[in-house]
Coordinates of C-alpha atoms and ligand atoms in Angstrom, one line a residue:
X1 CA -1.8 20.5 133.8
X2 CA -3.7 18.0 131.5
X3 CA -2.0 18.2 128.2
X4 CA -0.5 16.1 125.4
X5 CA 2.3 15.4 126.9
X6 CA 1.4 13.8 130.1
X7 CA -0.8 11.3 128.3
X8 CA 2.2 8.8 127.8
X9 CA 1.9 8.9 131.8
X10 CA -0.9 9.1 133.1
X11 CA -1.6 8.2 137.0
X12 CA -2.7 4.6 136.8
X13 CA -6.3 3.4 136.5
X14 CA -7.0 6.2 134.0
X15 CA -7.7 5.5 130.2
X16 CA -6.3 7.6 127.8
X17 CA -7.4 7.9 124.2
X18 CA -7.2 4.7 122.3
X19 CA -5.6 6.4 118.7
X20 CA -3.4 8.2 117.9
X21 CA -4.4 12.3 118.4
X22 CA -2.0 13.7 116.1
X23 CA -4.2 11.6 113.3
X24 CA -7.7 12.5 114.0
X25 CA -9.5 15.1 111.1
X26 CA -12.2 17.3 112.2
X27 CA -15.2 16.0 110.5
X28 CA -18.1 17.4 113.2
X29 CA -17.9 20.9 114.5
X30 CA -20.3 21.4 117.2
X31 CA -22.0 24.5 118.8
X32 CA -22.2 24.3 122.9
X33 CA -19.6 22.5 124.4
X34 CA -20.6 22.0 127.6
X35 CA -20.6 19.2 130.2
X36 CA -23.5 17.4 128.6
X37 CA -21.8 16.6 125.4
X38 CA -18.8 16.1 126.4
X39 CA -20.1 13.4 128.6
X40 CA -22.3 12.0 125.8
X41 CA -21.6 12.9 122.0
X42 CA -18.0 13.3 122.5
X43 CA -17.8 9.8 124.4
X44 CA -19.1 8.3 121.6
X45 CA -16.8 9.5 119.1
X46 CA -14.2 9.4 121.0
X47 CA -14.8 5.4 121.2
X48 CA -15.7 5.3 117.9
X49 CA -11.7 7.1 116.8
X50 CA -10.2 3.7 119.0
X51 CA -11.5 2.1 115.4
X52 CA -9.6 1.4 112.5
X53 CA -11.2 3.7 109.5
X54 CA -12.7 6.2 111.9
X55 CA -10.0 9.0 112.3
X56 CA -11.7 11.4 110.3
X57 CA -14.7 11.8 112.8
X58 CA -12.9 14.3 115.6
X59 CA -14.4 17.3 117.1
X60 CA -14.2 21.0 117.0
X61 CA -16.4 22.8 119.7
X62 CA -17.9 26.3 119.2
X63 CA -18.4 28.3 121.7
X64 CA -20.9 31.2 120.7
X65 CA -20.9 33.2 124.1
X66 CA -18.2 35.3 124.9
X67 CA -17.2 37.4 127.7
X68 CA -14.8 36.3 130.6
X69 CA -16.7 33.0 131.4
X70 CA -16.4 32.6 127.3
X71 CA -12.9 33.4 127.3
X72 CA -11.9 31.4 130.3
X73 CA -13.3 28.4 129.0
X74 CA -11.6 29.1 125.5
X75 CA -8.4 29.4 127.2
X76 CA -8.9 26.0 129.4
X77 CA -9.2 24.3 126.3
X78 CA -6.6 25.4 124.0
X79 CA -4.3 24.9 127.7
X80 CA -5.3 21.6 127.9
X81 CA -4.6 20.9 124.2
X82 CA -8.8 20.6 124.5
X83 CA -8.3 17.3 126.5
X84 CA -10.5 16.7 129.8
X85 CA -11.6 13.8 131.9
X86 CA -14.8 12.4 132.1
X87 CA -15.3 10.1 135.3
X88 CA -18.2 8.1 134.8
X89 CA -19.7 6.7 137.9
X90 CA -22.6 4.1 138.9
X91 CA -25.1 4.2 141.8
X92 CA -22.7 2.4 143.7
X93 CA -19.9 4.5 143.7
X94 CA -17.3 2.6 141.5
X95 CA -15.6 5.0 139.5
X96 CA -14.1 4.9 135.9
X97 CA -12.2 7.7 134.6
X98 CA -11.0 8.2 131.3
X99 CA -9.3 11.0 128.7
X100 CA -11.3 11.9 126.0
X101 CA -9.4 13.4 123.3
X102 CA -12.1 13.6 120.6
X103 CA -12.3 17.2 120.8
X104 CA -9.4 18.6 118.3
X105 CA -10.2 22.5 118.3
X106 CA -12.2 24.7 120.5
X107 CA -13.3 27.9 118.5
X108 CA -14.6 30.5 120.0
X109 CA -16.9 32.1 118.2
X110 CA -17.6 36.2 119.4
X111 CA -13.4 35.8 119.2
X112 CA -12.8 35.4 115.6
X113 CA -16.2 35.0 113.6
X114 CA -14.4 34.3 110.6
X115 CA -12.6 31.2 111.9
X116 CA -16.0 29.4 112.6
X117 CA -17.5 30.1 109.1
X118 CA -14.0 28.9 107.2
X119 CA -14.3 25.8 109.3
X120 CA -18.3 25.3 108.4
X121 CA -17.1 26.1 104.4
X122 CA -14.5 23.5 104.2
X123 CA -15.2 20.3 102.8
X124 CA -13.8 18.6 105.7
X125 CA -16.8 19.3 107.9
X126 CA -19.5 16.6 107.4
X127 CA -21.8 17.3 110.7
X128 CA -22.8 20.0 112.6
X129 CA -24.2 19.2 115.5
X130 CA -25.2 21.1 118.2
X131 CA -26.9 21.2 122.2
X132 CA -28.2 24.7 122.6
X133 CA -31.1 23.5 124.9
X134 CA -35.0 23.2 124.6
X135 CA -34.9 27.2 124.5
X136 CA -32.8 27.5 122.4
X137 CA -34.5 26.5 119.0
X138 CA -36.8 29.8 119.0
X139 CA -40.0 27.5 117.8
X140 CA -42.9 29.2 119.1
X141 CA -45.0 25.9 121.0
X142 CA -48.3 27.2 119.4
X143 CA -48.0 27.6 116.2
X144 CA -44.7 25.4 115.9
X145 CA -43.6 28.7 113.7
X146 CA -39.7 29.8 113.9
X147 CA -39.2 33.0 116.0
X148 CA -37.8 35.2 113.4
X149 CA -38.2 38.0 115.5
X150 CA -36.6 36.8 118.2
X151 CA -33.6 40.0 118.9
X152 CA -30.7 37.9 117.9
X153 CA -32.1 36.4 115.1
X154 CA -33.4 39.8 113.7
X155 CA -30.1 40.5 114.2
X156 CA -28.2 38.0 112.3
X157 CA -31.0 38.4 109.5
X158 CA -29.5 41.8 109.1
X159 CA -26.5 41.2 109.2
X160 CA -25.5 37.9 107.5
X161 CA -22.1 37.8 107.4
X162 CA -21.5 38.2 110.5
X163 CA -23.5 36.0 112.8
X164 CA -23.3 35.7 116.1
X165 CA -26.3 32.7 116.4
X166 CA -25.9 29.3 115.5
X167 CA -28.6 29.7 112.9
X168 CA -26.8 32.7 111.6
X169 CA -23.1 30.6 111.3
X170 CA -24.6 27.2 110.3
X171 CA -26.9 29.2 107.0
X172 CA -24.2 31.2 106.2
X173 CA -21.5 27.8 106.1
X174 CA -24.0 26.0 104.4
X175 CA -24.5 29.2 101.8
X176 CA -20.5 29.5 100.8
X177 CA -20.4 25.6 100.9
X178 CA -23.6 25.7 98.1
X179 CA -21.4 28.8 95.9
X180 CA -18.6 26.7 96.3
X181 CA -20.1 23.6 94.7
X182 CA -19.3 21.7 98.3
X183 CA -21.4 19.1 99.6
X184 CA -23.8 19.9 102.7
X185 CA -23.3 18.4 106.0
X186 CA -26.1 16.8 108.4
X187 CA -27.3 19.4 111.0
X188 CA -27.9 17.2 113.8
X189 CA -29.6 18.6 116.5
X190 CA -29.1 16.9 120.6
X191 CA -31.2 18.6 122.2
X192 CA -34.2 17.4 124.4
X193 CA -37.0 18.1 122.4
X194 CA -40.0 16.1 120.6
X195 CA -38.6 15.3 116.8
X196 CA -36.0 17.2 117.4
X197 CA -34.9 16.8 114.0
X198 CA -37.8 18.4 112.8
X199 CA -37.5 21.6 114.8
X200 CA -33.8 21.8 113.7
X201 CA -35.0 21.3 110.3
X202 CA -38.3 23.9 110.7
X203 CA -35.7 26.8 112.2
X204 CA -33.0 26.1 109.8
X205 CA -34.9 26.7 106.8
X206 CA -36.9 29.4 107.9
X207 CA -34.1 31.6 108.5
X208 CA -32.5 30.6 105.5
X209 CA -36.0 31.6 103.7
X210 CA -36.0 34.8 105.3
X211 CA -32.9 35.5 104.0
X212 CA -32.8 33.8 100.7
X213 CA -35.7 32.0 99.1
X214 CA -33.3 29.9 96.5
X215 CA -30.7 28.9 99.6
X216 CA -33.6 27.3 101.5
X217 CA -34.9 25.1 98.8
X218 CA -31.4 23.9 98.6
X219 CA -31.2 23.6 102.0
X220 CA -34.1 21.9 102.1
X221 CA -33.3 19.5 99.4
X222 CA -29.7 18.5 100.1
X223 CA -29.2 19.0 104.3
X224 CA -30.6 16.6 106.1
X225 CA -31.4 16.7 110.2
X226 CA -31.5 13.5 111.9
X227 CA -33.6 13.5 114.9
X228 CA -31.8 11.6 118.0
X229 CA -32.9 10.7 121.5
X230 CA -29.5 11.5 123.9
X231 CA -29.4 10.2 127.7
X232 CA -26.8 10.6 130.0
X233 CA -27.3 12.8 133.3
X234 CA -24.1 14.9 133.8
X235 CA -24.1 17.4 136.6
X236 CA -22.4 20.5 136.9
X237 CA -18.8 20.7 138.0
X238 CA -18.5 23.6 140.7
X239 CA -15.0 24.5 142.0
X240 CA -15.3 21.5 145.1
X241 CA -16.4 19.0 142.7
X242 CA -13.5 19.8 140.6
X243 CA -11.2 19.5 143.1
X244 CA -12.6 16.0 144.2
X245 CA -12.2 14.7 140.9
X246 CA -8.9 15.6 140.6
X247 CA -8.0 14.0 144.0
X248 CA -9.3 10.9 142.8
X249 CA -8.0 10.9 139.1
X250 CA -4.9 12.3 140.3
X251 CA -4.8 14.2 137.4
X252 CA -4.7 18.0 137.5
X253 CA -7.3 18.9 135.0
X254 CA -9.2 22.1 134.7
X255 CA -12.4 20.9 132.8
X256 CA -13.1 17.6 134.3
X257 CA -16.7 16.4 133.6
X258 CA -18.7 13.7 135.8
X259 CA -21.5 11.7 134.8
X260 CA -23.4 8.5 135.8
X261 CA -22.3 5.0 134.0
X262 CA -25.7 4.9 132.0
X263 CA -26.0 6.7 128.2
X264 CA -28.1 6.0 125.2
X265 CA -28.3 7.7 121.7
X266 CA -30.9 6.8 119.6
X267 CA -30.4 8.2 116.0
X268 CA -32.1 8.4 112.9
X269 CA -29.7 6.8 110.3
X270 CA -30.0 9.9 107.8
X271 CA -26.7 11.6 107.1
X272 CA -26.0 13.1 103.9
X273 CA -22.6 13.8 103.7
X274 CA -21.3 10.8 105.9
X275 CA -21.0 9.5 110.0
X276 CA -18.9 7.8 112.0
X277 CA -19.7 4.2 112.9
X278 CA -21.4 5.4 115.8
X279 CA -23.0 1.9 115.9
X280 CA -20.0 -0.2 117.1
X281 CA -19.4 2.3 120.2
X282 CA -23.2 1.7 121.5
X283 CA -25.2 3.9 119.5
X284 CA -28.8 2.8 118.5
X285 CA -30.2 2.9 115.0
X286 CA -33.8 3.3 114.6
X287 CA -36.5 4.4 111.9
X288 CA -38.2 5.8 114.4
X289 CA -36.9 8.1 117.0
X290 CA -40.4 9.5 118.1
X291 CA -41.5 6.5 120.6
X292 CA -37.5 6.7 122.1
X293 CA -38.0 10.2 122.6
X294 CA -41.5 10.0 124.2
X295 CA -40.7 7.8 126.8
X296 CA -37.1 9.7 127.4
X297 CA -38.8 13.2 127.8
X298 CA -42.2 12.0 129.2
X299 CA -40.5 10.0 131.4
X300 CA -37.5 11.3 132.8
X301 CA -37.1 14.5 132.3
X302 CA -40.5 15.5 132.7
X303 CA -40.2 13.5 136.5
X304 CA -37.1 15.1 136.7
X305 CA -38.6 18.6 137.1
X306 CA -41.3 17.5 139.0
X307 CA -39.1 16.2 141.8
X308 CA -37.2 19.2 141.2
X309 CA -39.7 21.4 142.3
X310 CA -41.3 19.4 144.8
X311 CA -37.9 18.4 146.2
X312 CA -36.0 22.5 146.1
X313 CA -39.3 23.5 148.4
X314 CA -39.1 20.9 150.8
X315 CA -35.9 22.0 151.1
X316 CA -33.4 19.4 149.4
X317 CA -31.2 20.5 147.1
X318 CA -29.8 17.2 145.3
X319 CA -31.9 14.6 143.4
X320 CA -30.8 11.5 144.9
X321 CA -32.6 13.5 147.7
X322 CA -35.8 13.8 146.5
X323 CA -35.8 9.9 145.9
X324 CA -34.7 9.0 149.4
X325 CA -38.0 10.5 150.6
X326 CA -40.9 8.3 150.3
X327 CA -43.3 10.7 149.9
X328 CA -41.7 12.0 146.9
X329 CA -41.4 8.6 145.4
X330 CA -44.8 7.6 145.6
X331 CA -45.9 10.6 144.0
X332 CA -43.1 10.1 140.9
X333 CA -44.7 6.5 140.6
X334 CA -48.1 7.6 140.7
X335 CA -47.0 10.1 137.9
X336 CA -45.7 7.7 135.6
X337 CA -47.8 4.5 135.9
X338 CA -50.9 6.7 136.2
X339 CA -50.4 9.4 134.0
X340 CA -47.5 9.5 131.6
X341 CA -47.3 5.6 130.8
X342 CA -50.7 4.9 129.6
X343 CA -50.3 7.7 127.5
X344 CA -47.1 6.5 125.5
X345 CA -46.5 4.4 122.8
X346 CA -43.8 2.6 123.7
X347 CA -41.3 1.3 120.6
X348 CA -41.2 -2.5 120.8
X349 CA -38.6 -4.1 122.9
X350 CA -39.0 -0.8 125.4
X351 CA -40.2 -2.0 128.9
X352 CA -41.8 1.0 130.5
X353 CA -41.8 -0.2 133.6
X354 CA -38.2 -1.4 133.8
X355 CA -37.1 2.4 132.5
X356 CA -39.4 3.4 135.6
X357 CA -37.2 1.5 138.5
X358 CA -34.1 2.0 136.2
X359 CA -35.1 6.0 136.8
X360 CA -35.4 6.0 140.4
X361 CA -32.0 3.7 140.5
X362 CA -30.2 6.6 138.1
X363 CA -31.7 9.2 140.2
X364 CA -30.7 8.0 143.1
X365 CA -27.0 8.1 142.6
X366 CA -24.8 10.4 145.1
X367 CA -21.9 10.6 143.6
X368 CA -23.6 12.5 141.0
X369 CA -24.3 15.0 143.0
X370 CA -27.0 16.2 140.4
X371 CA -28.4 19.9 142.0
X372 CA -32.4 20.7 141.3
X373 CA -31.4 24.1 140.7
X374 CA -30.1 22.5 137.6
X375 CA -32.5 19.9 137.0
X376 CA -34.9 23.1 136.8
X377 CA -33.1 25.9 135.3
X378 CA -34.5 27.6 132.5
X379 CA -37.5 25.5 133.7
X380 CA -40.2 28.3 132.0
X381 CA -38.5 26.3 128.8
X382 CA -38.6 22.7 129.9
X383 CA -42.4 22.5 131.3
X384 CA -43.1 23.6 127.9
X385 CA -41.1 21.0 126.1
X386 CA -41.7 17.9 128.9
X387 CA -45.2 18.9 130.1
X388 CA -47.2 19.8 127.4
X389 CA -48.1 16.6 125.7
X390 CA -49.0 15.0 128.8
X391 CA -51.0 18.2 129.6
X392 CA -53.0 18.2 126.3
X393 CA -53.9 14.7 126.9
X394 CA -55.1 14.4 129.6
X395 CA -57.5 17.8 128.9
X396 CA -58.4 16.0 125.9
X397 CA -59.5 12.7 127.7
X398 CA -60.5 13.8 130.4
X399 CA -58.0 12.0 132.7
X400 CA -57.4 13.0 136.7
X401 CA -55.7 16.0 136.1
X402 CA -54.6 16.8 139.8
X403 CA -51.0 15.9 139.5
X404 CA -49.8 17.5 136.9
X405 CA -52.1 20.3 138.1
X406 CA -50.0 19.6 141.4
X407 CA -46.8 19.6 139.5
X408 CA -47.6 23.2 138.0
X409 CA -48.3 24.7 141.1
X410 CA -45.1 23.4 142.7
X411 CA -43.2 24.9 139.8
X412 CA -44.7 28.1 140.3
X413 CA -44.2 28.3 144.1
X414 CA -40.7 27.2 143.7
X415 CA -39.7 30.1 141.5
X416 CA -40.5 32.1 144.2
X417 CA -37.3 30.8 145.6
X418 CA -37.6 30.6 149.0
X419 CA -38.3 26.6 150.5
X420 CA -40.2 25.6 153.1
X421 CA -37.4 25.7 155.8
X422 CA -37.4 29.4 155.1
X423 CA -34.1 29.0 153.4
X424 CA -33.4 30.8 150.3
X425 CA -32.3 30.0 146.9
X426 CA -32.3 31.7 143.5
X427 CA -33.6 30.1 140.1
X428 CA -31.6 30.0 137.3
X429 CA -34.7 31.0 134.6
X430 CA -32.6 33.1 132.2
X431 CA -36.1 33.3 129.7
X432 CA -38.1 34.9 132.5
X433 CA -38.5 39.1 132.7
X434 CA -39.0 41.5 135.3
X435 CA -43.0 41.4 134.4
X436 CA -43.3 37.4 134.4
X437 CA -41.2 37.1 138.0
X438 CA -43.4 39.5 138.9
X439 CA -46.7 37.7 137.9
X440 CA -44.8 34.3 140.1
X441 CA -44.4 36.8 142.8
X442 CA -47.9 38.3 143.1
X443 CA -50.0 37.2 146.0
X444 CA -52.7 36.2 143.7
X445 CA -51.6 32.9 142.6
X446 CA -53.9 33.0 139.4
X447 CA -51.7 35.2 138.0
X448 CA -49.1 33.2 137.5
X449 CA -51.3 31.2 135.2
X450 CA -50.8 33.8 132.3
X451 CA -46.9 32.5 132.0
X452 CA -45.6 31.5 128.3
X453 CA -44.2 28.6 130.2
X454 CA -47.9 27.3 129.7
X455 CA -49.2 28.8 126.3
X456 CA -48.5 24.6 124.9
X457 CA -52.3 24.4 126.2
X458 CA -53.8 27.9 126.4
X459 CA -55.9 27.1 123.1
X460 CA -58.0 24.2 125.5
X461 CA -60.6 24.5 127.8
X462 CA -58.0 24.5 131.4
X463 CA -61.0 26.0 133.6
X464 CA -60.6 22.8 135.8
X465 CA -57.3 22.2 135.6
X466 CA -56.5 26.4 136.4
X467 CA -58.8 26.0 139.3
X468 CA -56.6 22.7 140.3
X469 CA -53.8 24.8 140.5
X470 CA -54.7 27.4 142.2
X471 CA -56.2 25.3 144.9
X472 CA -52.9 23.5 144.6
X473 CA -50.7 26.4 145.1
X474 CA -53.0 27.3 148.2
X475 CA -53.0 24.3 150.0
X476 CA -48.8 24.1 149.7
X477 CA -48.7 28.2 150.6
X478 CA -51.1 27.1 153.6
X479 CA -49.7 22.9 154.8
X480 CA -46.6 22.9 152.7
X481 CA -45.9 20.6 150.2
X482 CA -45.6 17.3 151.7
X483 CA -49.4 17.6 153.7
X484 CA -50.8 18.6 150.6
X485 CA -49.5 16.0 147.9
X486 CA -52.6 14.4 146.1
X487 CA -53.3 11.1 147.8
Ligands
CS2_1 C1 -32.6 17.3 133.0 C2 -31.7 16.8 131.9 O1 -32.1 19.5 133.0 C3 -32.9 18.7 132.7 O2 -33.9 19.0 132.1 O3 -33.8 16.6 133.1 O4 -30.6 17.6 131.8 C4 -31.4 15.4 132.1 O5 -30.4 15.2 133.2 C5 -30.8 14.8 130.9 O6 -31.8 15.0 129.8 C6 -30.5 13.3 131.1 O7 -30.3 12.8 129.9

């Protein structure tokens, strides 16, 4: 078992932490601790603690769903002292593993509610950050409005004090830390989205507005949300993978992440209460996170699903898959030179078409392992978030619209989970009902088109680009993907 006490010997070639655990404060709690950021934000921190000055900066994870996978995982953690391994590995296959032991607590939240909200109260706590995924914000795509009637937030709205969402627990810290004359701390969102910062900062204050009119302005005055570009691509860890990892560290550790070698974080230097040097362990400052973000989400993740789709139909089921087949790879380079670079404005210094072969190097790593079912799960979310600006542009300049048109079909006809080797698979869309699978499901392939996945561009004239898709969505039912990809 991976615990305190075997990190004075650990099995050679793995790094333990650089500092001295016992000494590290808990000045960031962060909401959903999974593989991502512990692969990514705790990394950081965790190099940053090696420092001298830095010990205050540690970690404690929330977890805000319960049940038995909740409790599991809580009890993994507090086994493990909340230590795990991260192997970090590059196209090649040379491996590096280290201990990360920047995470000091794991809280789980459904568990003991009261717990989570001391820790948010005391002064101690100087960030809050948080990946709760593109979905997750509740910002309605049209109207760039705060859901407020989203079920759990109606929920916590009547019931304050006991929250069960992250908007709920972070408005109700920041509310005791305002009666008791404690400073704010920076809500720091990590989540894919455009200005995420923004979004964090637009659903934030609106709950706290719906609540309490006097709390927002204060909010809004004081608490400030840096918006941040993260990178790394960390797969999921299923029960073989674990094993393997362990076989290689030689370490016996029930929470073992993988990722590839390359990360980024671009930040916003705008902290109000405070940060950890995050600049000395390879963090980027910027003024302007937008262009970083554009190219990250235009780029890669919005390829990512594309291949995704394309690639689960043919009948792959890994992403260094999809980039093995030459077909595929064509049509990802036609995508971005054609459509998604001439449309973004690069920051200075950023060579778009470097990050392209970069891309199809990081995609093509194996012993990541990545699965498309992950690349597009809660993909009704992600089109929305990855899709939509290159969608509205191009309607709005009239620019060949047949890949992306191609791209939507493809999504659409791979959510009725079945490839075209007539092998089965299931989705993982946990946004989609019984009445929108159904519309994916219905033989005319028009319906589909009424989806929220696409409401980003519902207010535009789509006649041709609907008609695209449906012709699209034809001709892959009728010759299958590959026959039908545009030229
Ligand atoms: C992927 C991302 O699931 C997805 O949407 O594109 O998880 C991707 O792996 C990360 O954003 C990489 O930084």
């Amino acid at each position: 078992m991976l615990n305190e006490t075997i990190l004075n010997h650990l099995p050679a070639g793995v790094q333990g932490p650089r500092y001295r655990r016992a000494e590290v404060g808990r000045g960031i709690v962060h909401f959903g601790v999974g593989n991502f950021f512990r692969a990514h934000e705790a990394w950081y921190v965790d190099r940053c603690l090696a420092l001298p000055g830095q010990s205050a900066w540690g970690i404690v994870g929330v977890g805000l769903n319960g049940g038995n996978r909740g409790e599991a995982k809580a009890r993994e953690f507090q086994q493990q002292d909340c230590l795990y391994s991260l192997t970090e590995v590059t196209a090649d296959g040379t491996r590096t593993v280290s201990v990360i032991g920047a995470l000091r607590e794991y809280l789980l939240a459904p568990a003991d509610p009261e717990a989570v909200l001391r820790r948010l109260a005391e002064p101690e706590t100087r960030i809050v950050s948080m990946t709760i995924t593109e979905g997750g914000y509740h910002i309605d795509e049209e109207t760039g409005l705060f859901r407020l009637d989203a079920p759990a937030v109606r929920a916590d709205l009547d019931n304050p004090r006991r929250p069960t969402t992250v908007f709920g627990y972070v408005v109700e810290g920041l509310r005791r830390r305002r009666e008791a004359g404690t400073a704010p701390f920076t809500v720091l969102s990590c989540d894919n989205l455009r200005s995420n910062g923004h979004i964090a900062h637009t659903a934030f204050v609106s709950y706290a507005r719906a609540l309490d009119e006097g709390l927002a302005a204060w909010i809004d005055a004081n608490v400030t949300f840096p918006c941040s570009m993260v990178d790394r691509i960390t797969p999921g860890v299923d029960t073989p993978t674990r094993n393997a990892l362990n076989e290689a560290s030689g370490l016996d550790d029930d929470l073992p992440v993988l990722a590839e070698d390359f990360s980024q974080w671009v930040l916003e230097d705008n902290f109000c209460n405070g940060r950890p040097a995050l600049e000395k362990a390879g963090v980027q400052f910027v003024d302007d996170v937008a262009g970083y973000e554009q190219v990250k989400v235009r780029m890669l993740n919005a390829s990512h699903i594309l291949l995704g789709a394309l690639g689960l139909l043919l009948g792959y089921r890994y992403a260094h898959e999809t980039v093995e087949d030459a077909d595929l790879v064509r049509f990802a380079n036609a995508y971005w030179t054609q459509d998604a670079m001439p449309q973004i404005d690069a920051p200075a210094g950023v060579d778009l078409d470097a990050y392209r072969r970069r891309l199809l190097s990081r995609f093509s790593n194996r012993a990541v392992a990545d699965t498309l079912l992950r690349i597009c799960s809660d993909g009704a979310s992600k089109v929305r978030v990855f899709w939509t600006d290159t969608v509205r542009r191009s309607l709005t300049s009239g620019h060949d619209l047949q890949r992306i048109a191609f791209g939507i079909a493809a999504y659409m006809e791979m959510l009725r989970g079945q490839d075209e080797k007539g092998e089965s698979y299931t989705p993982i869309e946990p946004t989609l009902d019984a009445d929108e699978m159904a519309l994916v499901n219905a033989s005319d392939p028009e319906a589909a088109l009424a989806l929220p996945a696409f409401d980003g561009w519902r207010d535009m004239d789509t006649t041709e680009l609907d008609a695209a898709v449906v012709a699209a969505r034809m001709a892959i039912r009728e010759r299958g993907v590959r026959a039908s990809l545009p030229a």
